[in-house]
PDB file of C-alpha atoms and ligand atoms in Angstrom:
ATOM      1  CA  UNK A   1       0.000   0.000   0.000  1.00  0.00           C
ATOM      2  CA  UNK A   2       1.354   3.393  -1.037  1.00  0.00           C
ATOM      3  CA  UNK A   3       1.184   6.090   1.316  1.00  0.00           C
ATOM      4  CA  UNK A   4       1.390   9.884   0.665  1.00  0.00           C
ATOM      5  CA  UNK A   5       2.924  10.086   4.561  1.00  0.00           C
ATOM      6  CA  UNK A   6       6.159   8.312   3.808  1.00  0.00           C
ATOM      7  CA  UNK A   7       6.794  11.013   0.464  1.00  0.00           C
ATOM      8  CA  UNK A   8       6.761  13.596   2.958  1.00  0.00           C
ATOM      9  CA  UNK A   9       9.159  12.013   5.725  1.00  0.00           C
ATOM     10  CA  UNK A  10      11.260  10.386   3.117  1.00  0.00           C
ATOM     11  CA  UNK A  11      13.020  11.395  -0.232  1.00  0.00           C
ATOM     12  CA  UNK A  12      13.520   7.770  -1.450  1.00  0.00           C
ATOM     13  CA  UNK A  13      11.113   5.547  -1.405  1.00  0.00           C
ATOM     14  CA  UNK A  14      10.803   2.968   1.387  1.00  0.00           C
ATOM     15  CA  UNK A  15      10.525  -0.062  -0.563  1.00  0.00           C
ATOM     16  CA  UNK A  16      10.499  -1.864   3.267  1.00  0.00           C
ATOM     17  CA  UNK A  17       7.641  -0.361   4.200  1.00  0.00           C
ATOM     18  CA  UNK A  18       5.142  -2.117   1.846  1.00  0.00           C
ATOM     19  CA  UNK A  19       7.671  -5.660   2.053  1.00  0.00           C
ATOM     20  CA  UNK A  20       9.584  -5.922   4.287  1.00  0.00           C
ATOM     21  CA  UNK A  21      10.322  -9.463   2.741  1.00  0.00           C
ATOM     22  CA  UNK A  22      12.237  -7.638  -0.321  1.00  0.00           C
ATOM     23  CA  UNK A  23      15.868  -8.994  -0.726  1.00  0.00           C
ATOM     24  CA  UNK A  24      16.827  -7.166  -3.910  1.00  0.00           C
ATOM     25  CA  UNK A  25      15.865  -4.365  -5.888  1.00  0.00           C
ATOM     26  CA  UNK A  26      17.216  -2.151  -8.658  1.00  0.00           C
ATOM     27  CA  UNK A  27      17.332   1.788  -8.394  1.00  0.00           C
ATOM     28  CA  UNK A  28      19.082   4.777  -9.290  1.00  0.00           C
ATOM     29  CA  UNK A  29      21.523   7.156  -7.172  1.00  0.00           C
ATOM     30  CA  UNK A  30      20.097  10.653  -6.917  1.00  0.00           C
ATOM     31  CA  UNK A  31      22.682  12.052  -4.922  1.00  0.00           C
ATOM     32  CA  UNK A  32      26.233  10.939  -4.086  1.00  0.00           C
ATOM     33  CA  UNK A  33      29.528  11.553  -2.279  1.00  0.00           C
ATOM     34  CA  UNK A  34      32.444   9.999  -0.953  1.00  0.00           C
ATOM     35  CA  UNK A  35      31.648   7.131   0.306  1.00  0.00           C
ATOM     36  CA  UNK A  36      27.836   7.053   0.485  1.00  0.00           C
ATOM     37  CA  UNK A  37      24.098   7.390  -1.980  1.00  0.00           C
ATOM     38  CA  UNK A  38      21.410   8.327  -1.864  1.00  0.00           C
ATOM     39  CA  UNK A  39      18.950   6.282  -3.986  1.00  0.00           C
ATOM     40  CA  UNK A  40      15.756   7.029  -6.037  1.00  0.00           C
ATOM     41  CA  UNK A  41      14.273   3.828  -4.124  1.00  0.00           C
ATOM     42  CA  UNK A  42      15.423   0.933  -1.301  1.00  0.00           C
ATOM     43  CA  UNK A  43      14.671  -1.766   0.539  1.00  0.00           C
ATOM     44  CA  UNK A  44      17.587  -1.523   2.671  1.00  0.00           C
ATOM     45  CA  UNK A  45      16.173  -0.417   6.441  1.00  0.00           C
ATOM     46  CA  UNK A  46      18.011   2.853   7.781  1.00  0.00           C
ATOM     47  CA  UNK A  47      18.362   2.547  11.425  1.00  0.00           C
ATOM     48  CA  UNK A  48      15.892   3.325  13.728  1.00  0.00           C
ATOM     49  CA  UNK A  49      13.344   2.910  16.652  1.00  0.00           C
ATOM     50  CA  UNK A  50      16.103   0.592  18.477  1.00  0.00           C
ATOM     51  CA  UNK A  51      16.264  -1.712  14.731  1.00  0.00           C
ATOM     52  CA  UNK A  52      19.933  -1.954  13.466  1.00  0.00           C
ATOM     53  CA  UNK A  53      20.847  -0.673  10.380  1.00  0.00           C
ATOM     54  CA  UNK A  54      20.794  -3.435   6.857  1.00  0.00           C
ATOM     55  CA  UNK A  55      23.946  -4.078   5.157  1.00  0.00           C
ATOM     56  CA  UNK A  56      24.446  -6.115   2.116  1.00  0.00           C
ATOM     57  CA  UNK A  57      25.731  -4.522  -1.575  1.00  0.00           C
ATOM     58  CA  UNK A  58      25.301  -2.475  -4.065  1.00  0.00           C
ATOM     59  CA  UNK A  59      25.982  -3.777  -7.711  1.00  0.00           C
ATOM     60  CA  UNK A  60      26.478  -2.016 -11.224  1.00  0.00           C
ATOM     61  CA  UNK A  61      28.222  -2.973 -14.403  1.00  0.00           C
ATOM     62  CA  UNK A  62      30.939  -5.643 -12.982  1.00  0.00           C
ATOM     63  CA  UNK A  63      31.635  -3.742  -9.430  1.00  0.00           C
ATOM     64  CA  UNK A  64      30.336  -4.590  -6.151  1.00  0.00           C
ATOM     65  CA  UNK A  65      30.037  -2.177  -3.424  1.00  0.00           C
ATOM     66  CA  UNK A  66      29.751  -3.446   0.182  1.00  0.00           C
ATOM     67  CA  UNK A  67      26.970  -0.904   2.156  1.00  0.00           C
ATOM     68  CA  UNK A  68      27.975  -1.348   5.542  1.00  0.00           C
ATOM     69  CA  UNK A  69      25.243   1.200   7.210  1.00  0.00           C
ATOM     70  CA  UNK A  70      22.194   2.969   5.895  1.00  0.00           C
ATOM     71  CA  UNK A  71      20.682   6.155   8.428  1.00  0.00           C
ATOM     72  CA  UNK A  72      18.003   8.380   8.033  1.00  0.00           C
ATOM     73  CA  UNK A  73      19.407  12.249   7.621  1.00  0.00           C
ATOM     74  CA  UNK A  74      16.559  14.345   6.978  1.00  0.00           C
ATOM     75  CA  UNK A  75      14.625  13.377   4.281  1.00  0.00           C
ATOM     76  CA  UNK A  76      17.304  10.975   3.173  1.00  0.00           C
ATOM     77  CA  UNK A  77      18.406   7.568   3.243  1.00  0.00           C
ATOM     78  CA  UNK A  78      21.951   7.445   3.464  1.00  0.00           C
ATOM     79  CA  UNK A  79      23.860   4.429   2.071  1.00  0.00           C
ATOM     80  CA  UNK A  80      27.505   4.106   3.466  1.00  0.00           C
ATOM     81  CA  UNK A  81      29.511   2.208   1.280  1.00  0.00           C
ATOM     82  CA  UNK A  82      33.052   0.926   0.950  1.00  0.00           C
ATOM     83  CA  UNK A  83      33.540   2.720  -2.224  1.00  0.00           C
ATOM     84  CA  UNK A  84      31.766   5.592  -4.379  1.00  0.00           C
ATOM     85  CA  UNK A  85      29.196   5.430  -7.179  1.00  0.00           C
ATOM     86  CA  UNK A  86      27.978   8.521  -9.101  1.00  0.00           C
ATOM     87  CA  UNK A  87      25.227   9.671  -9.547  1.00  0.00           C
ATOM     88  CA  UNK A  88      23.186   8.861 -12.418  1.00  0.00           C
ATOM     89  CA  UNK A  89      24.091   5.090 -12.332  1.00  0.00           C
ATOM     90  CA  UNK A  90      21.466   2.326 -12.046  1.00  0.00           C
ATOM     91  CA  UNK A  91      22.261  -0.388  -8.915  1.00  0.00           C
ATOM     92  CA  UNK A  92      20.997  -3.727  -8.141  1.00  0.00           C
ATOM     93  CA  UNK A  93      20.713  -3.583  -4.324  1.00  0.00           C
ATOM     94  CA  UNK A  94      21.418  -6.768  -2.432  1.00  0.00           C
ATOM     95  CA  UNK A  95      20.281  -7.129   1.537  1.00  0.00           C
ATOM     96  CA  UNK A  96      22.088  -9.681   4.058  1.00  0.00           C
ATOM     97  CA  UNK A  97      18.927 -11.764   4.130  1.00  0.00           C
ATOM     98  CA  UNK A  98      20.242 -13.419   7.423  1.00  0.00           C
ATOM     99  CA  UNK A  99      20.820 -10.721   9.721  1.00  0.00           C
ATOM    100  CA  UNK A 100      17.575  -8.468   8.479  1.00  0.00           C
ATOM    101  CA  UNK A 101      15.623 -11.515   8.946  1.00  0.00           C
ATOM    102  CA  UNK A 102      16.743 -12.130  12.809  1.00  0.00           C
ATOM    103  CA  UNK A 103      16.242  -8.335  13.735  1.00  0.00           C
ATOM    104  CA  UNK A 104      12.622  -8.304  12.144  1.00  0.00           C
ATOM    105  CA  UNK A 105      12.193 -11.794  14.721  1.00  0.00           C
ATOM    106  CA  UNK A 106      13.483  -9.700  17.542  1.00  0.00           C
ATOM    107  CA  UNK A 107      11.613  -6.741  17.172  1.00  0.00           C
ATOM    108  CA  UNK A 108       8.333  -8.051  16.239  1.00  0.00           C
ATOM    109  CA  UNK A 109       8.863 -10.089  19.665  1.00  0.00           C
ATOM    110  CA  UNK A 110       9.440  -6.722  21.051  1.00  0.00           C
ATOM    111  CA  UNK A 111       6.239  -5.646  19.884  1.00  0.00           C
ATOM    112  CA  UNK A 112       4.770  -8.546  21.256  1.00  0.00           C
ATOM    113  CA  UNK A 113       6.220  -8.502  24.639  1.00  0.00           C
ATOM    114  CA  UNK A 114       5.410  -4.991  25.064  1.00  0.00           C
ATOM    115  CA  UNK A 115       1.691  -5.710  24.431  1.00  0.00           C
ATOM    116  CA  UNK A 116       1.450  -8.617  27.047  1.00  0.00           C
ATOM    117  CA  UNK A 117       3.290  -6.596  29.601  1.00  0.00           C
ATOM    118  CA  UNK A 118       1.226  -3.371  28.819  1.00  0.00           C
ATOM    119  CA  UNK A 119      -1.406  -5.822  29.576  1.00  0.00           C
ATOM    120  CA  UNK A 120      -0.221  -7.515  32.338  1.00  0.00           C
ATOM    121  CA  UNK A 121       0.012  -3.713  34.105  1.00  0.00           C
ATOM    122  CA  UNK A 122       3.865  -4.107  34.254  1.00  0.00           C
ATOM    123  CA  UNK A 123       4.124   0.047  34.359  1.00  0.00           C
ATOM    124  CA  UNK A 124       5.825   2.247  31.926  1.00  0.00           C
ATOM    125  CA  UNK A 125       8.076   1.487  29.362  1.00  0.00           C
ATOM    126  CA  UNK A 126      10.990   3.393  29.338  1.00  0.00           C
ATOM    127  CA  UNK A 127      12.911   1.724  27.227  1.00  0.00           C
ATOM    128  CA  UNK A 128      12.945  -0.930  24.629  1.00  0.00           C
ATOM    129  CA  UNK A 129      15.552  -3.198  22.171  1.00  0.00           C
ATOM    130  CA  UNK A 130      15.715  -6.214  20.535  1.00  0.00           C
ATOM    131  CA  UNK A 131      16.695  -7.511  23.515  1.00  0.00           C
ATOM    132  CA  UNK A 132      15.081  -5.674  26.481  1.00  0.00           C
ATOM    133  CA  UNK A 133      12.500  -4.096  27.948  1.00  0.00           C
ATOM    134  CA  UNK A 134      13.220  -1.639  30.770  1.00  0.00           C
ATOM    135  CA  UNK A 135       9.961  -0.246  33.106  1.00  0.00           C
ATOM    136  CA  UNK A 136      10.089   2.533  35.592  1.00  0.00           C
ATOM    137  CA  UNK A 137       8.353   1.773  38.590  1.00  0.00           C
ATOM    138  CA  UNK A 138       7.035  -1.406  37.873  1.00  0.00           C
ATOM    139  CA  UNK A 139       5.347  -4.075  40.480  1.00  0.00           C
ATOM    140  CA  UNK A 140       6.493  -6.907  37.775  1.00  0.00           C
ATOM    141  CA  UNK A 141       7.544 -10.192  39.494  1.00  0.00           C
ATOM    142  CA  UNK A 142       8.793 -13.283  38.693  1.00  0.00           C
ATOM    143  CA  UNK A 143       5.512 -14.835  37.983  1.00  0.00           C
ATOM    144  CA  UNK A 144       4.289 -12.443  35.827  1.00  0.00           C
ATOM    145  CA  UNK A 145       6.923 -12.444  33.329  1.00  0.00           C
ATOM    146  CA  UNK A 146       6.364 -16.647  33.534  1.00  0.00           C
ATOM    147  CA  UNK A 147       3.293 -16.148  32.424  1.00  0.00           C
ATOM    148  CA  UNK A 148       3.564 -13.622  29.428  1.00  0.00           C
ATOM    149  CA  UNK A 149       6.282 -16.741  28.495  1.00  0.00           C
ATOM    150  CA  UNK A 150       4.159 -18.926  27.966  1.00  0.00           C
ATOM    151  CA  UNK A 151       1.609 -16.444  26.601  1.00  0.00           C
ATOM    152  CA  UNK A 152       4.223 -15.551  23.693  1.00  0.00           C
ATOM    153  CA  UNK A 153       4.818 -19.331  23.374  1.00  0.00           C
ATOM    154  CA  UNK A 154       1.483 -20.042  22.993  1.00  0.00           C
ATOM    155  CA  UNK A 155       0.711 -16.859  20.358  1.00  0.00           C
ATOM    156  CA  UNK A 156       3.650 -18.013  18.391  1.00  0.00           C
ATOM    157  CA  UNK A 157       1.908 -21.615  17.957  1.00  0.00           C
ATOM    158  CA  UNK A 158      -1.024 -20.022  16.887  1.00  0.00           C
ATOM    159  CA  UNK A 159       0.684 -18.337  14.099  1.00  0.00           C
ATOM    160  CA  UNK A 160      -1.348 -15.041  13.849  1.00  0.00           C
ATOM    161  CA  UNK A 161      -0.817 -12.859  10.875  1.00  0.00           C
ATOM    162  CA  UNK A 162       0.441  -9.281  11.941  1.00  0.00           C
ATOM    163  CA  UNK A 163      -2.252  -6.427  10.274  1.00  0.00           C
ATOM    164  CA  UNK A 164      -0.093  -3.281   9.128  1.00  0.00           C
ATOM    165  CA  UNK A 165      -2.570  -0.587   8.464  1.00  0.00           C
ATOM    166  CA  UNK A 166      -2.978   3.512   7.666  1.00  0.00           C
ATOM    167  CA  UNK A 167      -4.406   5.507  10.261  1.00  0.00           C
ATOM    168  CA  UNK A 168      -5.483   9.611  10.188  1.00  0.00           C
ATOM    169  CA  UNK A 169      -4.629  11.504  13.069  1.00  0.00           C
ATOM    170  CA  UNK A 170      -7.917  12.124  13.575  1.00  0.00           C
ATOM    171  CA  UNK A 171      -9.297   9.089  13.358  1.00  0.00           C
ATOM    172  CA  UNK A 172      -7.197   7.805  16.247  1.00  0.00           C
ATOM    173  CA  UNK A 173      -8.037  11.172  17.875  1.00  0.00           C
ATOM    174  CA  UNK A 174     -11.431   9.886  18.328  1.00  0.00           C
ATOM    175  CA  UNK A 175     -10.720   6.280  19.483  1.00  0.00           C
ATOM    176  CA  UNK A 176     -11.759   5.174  22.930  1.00  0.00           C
ATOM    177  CA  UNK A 177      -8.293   3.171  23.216  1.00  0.00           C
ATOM    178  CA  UNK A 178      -5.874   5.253  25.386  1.00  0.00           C
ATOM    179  CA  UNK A 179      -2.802   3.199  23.929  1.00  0.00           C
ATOM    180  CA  UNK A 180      -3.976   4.496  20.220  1.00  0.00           C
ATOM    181  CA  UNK A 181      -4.575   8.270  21.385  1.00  0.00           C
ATOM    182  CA  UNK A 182      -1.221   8.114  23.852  1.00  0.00           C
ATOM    183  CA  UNK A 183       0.604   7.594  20.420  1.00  0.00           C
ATOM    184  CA  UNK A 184      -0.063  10.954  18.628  1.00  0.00           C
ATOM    185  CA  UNK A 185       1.908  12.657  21.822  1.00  0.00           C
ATOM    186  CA  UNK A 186       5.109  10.901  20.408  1.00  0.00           C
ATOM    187  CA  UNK A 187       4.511  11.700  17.061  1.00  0.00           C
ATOM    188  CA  UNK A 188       5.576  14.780  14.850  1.00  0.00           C
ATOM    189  CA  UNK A 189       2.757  16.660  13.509  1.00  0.00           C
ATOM    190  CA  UNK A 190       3.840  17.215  10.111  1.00  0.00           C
ATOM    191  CA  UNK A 191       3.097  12.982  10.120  1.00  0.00           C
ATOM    192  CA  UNK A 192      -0.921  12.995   9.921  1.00  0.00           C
ATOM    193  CA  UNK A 193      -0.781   9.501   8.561  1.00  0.00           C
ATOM    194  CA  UNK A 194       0.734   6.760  10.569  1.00  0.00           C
ATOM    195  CA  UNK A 195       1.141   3.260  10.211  1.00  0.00           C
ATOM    196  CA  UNK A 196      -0.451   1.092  12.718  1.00  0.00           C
ATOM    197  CA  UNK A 197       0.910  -2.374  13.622  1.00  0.00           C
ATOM    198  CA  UNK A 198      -0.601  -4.864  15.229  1.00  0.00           C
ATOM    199  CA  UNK A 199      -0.609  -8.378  16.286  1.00  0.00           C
ATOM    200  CA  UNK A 200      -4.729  -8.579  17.198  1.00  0.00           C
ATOM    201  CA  UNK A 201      -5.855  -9.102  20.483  1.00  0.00           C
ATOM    202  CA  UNK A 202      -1.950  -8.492  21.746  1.00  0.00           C
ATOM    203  CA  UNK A 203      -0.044  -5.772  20.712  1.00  0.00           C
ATOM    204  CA  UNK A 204      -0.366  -2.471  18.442  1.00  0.00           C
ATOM    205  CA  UNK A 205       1.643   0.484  17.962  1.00  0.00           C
ATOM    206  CA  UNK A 206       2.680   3.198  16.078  1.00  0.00           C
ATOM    207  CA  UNK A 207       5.548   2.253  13.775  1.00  0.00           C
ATOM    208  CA  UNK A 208       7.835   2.574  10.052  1.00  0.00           C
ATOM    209  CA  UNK A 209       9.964  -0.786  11.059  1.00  0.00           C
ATOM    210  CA  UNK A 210      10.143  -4.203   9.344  1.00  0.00           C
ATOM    211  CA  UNK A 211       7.962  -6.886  11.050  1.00  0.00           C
ATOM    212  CA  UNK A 212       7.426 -10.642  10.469  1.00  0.00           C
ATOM    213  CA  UNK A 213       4.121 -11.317   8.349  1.00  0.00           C
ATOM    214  CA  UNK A 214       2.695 -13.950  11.168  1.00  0.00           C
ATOM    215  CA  UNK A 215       3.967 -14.453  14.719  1.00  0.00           C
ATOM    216  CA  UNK A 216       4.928 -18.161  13.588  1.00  0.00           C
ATOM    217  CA  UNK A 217       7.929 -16.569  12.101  1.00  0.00           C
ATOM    218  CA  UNK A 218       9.000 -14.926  15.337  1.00  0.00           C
ATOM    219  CA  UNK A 219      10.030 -18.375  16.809  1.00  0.00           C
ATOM    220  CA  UNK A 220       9.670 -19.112  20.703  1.00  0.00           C
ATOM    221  CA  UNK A 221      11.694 -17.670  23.716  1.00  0.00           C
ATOM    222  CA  UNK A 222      15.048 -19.190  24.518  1.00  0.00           C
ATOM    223  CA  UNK A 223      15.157 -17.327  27.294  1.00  0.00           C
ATOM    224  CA  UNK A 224      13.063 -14.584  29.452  1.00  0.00           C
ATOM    225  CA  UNK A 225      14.858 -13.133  32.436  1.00  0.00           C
ATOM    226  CA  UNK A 226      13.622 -10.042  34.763  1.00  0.00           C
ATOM    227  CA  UNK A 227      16.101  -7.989  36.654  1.00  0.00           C
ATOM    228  CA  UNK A 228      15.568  -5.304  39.520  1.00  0.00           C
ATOM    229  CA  UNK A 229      17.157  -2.095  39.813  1.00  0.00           C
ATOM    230  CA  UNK A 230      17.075   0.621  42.131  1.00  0.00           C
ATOM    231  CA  UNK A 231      14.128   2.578  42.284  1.00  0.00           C
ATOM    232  CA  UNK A 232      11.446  -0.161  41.622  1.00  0.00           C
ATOM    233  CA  UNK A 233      13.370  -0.231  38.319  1.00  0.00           C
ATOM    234  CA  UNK A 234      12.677  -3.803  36.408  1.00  0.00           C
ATOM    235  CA  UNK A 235      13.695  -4.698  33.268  1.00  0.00           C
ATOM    236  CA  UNK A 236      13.434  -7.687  31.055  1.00  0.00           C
ATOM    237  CA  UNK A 237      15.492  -9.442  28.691  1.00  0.00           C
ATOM    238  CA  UNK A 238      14.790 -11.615  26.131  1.00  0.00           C
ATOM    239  CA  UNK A 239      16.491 -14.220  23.458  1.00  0.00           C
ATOM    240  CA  UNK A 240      14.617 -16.089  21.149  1.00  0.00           C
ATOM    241  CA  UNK A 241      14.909 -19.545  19.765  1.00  0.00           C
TER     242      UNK A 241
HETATM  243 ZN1   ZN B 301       7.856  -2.091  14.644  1.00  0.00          ZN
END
């Protein structure tokens, strides 16, 4: 689904943001210097909301050029490379399937997690990674975070596709749902589209990351450990399978 909101945050367009499944693509650099483009079009994800940057390559004619970091500056997605292209020149864009694919696991699980401990009362989140989740107070125990284990067990068995929707400012103005209307706070104004992910009946959120299509591809916890720190201070970290 193409959305007039990502043409005015973004002068490339976000190939990621429609599939996040893309592996290669073909473009054209629109601006260049050394060592980094700036393309007409990518799939490679700039880094962001607590997701790592892609790497992978860049290929035209018979050269290969490794990116090695992609970040958001502005309204442009910078591609860091290990060599220069000029501008004008069509490139086949390759991703590192492998390491795109394991952070799109980890955060969808921290989408996922952050639903069933928003639901479980666990207290602000002030923080969040692919590998933790840090609330401040919090009354979480030991038995809570047991039982949003086997709750994300369980909604990873189940398989349930993630929905990845448009939403108006307004229209989540109006909603009854704090979580929805606590979002536009966050959110810069000039954005009066956003797009909405959620895994129904668990988790939703504002957000322009990649995400697994079902929670089947997320995989099940390795691992689920809470720590205290001062100040009623808990936080939670988290490996998956
Ligand atoms: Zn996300």
């Amino acid at each position: 689904m193409r959305d007039k909101s990502t043409e005015d945050y973004f002068s490339s367009t976000p190939l990621y943001v429609d599939d996040s499944h893309l592996r290669e693509f073909d473009a054209e650099v629109i601006k260049a210097g050394p060592r980094y483009v700036v393309l007409d079009r990518t799939a490679f994800y700039p880094e962001s909301g607590g997701q790592p940057s892609d790497t992978g390559v860049l290929l035209h004619e018979d050269r290969e050029v490794e990116v090695h970091k992609v970040m958001k500056r502005g309204r442009d997605i910078f591609h860091y490379l290990r060599g220069d292209i000029p501008v004008g020149t069509s490139v086949h864009g390759v991703i590192d399937w492998e390491p795109r694919l394991f952070n799109m696991r980890r955060h969808s699980a921290e989408h996922l997690l952050t639903g069933l401990f928003e639901w479980e009362g666990a207290g602000p989140k002030v923080y969040s990674d692919l590998t933790r989740l840090d609330f401040k107070p919090s009354g979480l125990t030991q038995d809570v975070v047991r039982r949003v284990e086997a709750e994300f067990n369980g909604i990873v068995e189940a398989d349930i596709p993630l929905r990845i929707y448009y939403a108006s400012r307004d229209e989540l103005e109006g909603e009854e749902d704090e979580r929805k209307r606590a979002f536009l706070v966050k959110i810069p104004r000039a954005l009066d589209r956003l797009r909405m992910v959620e895994i129904p009946g668990h988790a939703l959120t504002f957000c322009f990351g990649t995400h697994v299509r079902s929670t089947g591809e997320i995989g099940c916890l390795a691992e689920i450990e809470l720590t205290e720190g001062k100040k009623r201070r808990k936080s939670v970290s988290f490996l998956l399978e």
